[in-house]
PDB file of C-alpha atoms in Angstrom:
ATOM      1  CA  UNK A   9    -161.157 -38.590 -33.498  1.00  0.00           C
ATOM      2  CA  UNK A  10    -159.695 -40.409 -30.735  1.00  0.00           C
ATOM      3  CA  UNK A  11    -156.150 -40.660 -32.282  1.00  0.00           C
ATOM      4  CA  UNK A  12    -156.561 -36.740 -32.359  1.00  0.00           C
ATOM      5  CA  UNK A  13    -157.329 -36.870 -28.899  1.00  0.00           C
ATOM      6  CA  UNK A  14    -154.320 -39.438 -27.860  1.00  0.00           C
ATOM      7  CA  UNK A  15    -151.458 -37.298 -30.021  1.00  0.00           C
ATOM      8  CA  UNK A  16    -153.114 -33.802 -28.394  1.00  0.00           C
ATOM      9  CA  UNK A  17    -152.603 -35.339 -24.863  1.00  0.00           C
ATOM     10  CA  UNK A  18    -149.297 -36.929 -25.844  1.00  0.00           C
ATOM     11  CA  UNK A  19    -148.486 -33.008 -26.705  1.00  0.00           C
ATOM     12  CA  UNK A  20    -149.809 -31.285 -23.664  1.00  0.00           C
ATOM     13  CA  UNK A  21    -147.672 -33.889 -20.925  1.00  0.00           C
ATOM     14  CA  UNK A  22    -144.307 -34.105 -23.372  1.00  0.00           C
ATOM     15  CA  UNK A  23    -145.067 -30.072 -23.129  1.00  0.00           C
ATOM     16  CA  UNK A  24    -145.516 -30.330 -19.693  1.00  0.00           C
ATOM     17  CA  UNK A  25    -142.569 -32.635 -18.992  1.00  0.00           C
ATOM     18  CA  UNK A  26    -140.329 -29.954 -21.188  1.00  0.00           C
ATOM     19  CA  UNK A  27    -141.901 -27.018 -19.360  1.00  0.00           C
ATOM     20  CA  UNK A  28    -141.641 -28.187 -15.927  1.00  0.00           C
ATOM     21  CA  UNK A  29    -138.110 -29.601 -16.505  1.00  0.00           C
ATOM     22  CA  UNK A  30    -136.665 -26.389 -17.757  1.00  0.00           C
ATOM     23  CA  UNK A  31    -137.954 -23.962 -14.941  1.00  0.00           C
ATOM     24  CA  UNK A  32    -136.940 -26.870 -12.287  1.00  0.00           C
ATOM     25  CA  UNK A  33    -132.795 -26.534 -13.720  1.00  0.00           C
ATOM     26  CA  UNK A  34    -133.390 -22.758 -14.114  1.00  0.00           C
ATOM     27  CA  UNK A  35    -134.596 -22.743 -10.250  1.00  0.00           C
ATOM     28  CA  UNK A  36    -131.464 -24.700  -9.658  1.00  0.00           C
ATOM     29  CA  UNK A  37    -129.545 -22.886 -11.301  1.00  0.00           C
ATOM     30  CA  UNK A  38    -130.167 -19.284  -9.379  1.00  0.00           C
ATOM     31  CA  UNK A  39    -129.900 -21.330  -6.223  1.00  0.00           C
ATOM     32  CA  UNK A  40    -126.659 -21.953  -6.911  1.00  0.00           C
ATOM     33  CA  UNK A  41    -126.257 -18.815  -7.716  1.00  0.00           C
ATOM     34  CA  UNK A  42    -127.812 -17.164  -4.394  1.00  0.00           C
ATOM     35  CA  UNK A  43    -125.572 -19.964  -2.204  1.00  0.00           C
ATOM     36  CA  UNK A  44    -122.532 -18.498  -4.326  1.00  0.00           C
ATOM     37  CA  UNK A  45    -123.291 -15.050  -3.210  1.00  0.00           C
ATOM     38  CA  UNK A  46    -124.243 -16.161   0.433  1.00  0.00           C
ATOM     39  CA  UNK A  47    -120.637 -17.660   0.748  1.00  0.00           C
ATOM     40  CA  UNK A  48    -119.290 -14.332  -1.113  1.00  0.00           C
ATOM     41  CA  UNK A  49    -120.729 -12.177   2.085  1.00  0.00           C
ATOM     42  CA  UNK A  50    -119.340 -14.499   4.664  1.00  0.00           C
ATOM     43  CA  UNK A  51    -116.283 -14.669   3.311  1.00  0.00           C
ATOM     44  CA  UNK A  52    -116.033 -10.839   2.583  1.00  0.00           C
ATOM     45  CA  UNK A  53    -117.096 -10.467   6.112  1.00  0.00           C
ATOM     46  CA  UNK A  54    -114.179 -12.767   7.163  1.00  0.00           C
ATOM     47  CA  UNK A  55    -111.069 -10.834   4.987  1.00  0.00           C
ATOM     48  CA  UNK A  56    -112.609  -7.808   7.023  1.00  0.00           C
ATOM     49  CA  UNK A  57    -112.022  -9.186  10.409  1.00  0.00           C
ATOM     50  CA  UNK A  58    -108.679  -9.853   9.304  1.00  0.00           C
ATOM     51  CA  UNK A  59    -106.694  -7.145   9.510  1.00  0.00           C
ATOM     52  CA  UNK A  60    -108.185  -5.868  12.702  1.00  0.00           C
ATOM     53  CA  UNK A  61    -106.559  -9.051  13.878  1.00  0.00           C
ATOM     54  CA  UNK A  62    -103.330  -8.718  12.404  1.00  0.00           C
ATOM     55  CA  UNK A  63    -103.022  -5.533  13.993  1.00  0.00           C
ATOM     56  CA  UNK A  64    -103.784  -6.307  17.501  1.00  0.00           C
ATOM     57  CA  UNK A  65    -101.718  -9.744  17.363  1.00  0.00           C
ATOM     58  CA  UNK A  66     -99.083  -6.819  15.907  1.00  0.00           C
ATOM     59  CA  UNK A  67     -98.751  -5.111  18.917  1.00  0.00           C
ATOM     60  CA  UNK A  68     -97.938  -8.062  21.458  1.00  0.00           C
ATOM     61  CA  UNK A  69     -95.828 -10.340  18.691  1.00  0.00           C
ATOM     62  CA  UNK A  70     -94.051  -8.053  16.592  1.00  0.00           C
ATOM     63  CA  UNK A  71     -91.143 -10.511  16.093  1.00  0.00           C
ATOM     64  CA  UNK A  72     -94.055 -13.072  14.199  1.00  0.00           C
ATOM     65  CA  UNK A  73     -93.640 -11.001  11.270  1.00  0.00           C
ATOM     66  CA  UNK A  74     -93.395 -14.485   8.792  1.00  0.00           C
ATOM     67  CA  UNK A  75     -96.519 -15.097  10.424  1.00  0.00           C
ATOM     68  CA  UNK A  76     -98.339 -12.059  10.488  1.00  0.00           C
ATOM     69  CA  UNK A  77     -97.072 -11.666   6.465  1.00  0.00           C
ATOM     70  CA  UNK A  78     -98.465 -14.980   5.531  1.00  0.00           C
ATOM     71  CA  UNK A  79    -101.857 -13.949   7.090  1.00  0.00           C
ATOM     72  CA  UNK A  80    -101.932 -10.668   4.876  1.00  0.00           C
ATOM     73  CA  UNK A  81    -100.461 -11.997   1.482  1.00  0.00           C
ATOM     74  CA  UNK A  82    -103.151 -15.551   2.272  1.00  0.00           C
ATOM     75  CA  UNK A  83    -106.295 -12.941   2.430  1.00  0.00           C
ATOM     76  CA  UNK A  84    -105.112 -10.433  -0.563  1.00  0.00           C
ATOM     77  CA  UNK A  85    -104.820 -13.852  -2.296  1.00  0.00           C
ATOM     78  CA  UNK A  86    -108.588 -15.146  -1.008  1.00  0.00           C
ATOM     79  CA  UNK A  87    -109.913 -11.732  -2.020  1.00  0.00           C
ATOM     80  CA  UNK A  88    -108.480 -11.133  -5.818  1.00  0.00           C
ATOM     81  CA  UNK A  89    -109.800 -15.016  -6.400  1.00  0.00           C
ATOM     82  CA  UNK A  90    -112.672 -16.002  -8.704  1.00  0.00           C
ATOM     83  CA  UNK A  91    -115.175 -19.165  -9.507  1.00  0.00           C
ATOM     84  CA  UNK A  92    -115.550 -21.706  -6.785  1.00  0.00           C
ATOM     85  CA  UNK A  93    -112.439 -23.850  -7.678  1.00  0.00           C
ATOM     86  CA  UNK A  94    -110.225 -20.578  -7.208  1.00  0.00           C
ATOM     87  CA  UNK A  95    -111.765 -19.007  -4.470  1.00  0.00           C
ATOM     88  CA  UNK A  96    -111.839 -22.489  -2.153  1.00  0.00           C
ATOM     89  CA  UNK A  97    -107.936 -22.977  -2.426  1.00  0.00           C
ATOM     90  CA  UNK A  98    -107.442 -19.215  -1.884  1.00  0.00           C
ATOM     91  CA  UNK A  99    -109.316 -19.615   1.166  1.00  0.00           C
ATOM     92  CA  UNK A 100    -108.087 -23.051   2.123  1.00  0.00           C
ATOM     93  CA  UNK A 101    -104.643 -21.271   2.487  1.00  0.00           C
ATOM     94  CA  UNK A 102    -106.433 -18.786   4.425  1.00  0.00           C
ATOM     95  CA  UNK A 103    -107.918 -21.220   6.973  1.00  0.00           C
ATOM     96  CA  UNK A 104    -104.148 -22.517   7.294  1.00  0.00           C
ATOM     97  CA  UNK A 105    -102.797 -19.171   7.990  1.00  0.00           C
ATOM     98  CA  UNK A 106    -105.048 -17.761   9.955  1.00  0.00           C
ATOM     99  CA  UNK A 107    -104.601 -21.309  12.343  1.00  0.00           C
ATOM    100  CA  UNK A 108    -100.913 -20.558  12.319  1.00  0.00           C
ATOM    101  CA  UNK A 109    -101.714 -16.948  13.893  1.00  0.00           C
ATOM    102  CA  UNK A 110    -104.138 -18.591  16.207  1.00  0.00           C
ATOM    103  CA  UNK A 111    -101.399 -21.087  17.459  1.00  0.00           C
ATOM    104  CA  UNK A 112     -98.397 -18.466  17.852  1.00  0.00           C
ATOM    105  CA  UNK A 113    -101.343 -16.154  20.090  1.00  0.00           C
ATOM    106  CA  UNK A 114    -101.169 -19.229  22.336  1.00  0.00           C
ATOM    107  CA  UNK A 115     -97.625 -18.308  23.649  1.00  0.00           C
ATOM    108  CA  UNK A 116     -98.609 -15.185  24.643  1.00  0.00           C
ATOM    109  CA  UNK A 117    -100.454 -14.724  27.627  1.00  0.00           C
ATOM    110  CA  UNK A 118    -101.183 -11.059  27.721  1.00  0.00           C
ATOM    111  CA  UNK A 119    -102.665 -11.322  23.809  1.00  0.00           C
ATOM    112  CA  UNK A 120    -104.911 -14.484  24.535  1.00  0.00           C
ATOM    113  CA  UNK A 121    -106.317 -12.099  27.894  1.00  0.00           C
ATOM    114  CA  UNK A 122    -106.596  -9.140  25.430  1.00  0.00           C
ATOM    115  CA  UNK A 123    -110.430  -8.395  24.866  1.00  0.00           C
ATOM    116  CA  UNK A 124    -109.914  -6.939  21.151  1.00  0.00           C
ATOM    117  CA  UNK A 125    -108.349  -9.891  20.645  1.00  0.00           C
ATOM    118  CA  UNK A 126    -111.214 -12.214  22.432  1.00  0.00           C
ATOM    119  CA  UNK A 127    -113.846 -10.207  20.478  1.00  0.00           C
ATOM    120  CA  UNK A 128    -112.038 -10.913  17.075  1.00  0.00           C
ATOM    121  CA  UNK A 129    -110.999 -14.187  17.714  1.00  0.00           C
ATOM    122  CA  UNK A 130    -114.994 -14.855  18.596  1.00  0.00           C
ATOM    123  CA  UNK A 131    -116.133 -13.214  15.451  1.00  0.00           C
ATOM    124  CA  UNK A 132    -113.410 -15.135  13.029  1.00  0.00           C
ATOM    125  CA  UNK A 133    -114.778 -18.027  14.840  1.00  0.00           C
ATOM    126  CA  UNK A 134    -118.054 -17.333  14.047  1.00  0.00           C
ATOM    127  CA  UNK A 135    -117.743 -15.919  10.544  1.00  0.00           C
ATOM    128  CA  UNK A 136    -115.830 -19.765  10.276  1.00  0.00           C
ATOM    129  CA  UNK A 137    -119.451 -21.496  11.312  1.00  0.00           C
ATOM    130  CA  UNK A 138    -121.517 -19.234   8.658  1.00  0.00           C
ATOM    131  CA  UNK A 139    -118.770 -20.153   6.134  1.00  0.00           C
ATOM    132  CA  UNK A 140    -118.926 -23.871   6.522  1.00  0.00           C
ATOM    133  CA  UNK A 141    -122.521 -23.407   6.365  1.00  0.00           C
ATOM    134  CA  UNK A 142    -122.568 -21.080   3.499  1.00  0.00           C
ATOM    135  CA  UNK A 143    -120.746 -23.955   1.381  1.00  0.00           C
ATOM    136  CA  UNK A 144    -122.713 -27.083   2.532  1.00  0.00           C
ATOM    137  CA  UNK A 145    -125.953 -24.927   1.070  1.00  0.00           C
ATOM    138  CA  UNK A 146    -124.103 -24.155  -2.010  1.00  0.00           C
ATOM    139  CA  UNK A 147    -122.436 -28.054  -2.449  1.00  0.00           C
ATOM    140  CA  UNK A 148    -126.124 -29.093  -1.393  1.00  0.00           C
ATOM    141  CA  UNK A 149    -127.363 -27.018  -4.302  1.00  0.00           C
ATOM    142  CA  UNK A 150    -124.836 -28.190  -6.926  1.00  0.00           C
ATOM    143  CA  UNK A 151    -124.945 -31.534  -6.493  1.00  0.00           C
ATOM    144  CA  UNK A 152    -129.396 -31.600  -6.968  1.00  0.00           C
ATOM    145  CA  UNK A 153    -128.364 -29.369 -10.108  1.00  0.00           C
ATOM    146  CA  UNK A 154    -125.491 -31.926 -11.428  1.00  0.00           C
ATOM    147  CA  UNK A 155    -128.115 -34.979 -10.983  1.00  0.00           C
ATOM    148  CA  UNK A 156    -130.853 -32.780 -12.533  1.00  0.00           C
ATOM    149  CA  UNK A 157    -128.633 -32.282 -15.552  1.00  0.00           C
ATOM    150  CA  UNK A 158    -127.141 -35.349 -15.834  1.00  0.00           C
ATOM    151  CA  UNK A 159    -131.062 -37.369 -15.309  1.00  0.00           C
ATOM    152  CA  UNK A 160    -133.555 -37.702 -17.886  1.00  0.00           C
ATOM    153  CA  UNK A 161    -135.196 -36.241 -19.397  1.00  0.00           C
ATOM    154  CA  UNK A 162    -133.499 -32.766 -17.841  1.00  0.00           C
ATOM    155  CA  UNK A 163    -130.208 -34.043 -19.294  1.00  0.00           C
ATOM    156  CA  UNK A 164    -131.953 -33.266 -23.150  1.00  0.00           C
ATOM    157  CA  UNK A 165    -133.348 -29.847 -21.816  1.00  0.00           C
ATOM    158  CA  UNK A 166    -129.849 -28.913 -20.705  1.00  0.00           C
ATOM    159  CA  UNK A 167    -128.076 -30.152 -23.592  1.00  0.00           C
ATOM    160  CA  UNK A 168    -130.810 -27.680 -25.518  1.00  0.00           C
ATOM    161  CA  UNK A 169    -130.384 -24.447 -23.672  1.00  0.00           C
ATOM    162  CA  UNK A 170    -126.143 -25.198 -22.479  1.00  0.00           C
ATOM    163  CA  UNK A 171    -126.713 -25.606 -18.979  1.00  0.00           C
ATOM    164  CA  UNK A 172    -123.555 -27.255 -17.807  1.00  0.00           C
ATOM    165  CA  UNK A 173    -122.166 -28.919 -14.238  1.00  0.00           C
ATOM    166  CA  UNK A 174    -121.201 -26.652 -11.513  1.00  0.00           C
ATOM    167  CA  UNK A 175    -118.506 -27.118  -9.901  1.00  0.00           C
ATOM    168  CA  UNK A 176    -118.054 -27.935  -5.746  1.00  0.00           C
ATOM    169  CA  UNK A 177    -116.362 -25.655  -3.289  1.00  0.00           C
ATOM    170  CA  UNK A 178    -114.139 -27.815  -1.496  1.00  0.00           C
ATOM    171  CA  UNK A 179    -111.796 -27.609   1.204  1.00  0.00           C
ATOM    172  CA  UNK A 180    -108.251 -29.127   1.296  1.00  0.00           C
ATOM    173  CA  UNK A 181    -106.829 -31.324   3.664  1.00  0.00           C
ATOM    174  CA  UNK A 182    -103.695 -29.298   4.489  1.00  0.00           C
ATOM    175  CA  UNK A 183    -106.030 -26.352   5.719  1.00  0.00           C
ATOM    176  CA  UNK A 184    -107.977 -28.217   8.127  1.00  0.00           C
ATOM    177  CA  UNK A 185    -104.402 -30.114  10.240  1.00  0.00           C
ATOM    178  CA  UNK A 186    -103.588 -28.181  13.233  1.00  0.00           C
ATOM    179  CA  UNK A 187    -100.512 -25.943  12.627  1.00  0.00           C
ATOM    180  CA  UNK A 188     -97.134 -26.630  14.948  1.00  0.00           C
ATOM    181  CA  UNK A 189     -95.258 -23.931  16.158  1.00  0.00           C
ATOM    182  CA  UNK A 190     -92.362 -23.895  17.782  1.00  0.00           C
ATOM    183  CA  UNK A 191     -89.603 -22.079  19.588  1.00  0.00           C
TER     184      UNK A 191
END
């Protein structure tokens, strides 16, 4: 009777272990998948901005047409990319560009004073914050969901049911230097 007793409570927490293990990678899994998303919108919200600034920097710099090109072909690029890997060198080209356009505004007075421009230039810079945000939450997320996976005994649940590493979004080097420009 007691060995009855001992194998049906050896049951009920290896059940419990499986149970709990499983939703905890599932809830992982959609957080990932909600941080994803979250740095989908800001990003979405930033190739917006973008050609409103293009435009204005247009009308004061029209010989910067490399630059202003660059800007345009970097954010058709950022927006036709998919998965994390893809999307974060898209947009690490991006970052670069759109620092190159910031740098050639410098040399013109009457653009920098120009309030369209101000405004934009405030809510790149801002859409920039809830990026880098955005992507710490996701990285934050993948890297609890890459130990969960790789830790036992969640590593045997998500060998069972194929739930495999995530990969980071991660910024390049090149994108965050400080562009030179010169005349």
């Amino acid at each position: 009777m007691i060995g009855i007793i001992v194998v049906i409570v050896i049951i009920v927490v290896v059940a419990l272990i499986f149970v709990t293990s499983y939703n905890g990678l599932v809830r992982l899994r959609n957080r990932i998948d909600n941080a994803f998303s979250q740095i989908d919108v800001q990003l979405e919200r930033r190739h917006d901005l973008i050609p409103n600034l293009v435009e204005t920097v247009k009308g004061y710099a029209a010989h910067e047409r490399e630059t202003l090109d660059s800007v345009v072909a970097a954010r058709n690029q950022a927006v036709s990319a998919t998965g994390p890997a893809q999307q974060a060198q898209a947009e690490n080209v991006l970052t670069g560009a759109l620092r190159q356009l910031f740098a050639v505004a410098e040399a013109y007075p009457d653009l920098k004073a120009n309030q369209n421009f101000l405004q934009l230039q405030e809510e790149l810079t801002s859409t920039e914050d809830r990026i880098a945000y955005a992507r710490q939450f996701y990285n934050d997320a993948v890297v609890k969901y890459n130990s969960k996976i790789q830790s036992i005994p969640s590593n045997i649940i998500a060998g069972m049911f194929n739930f495999h590493e995530r990969e980071y979004f991660e910024g390049e080097e090149e994108a965050r230097s400080v562009p030179r420009v010169q005349f």
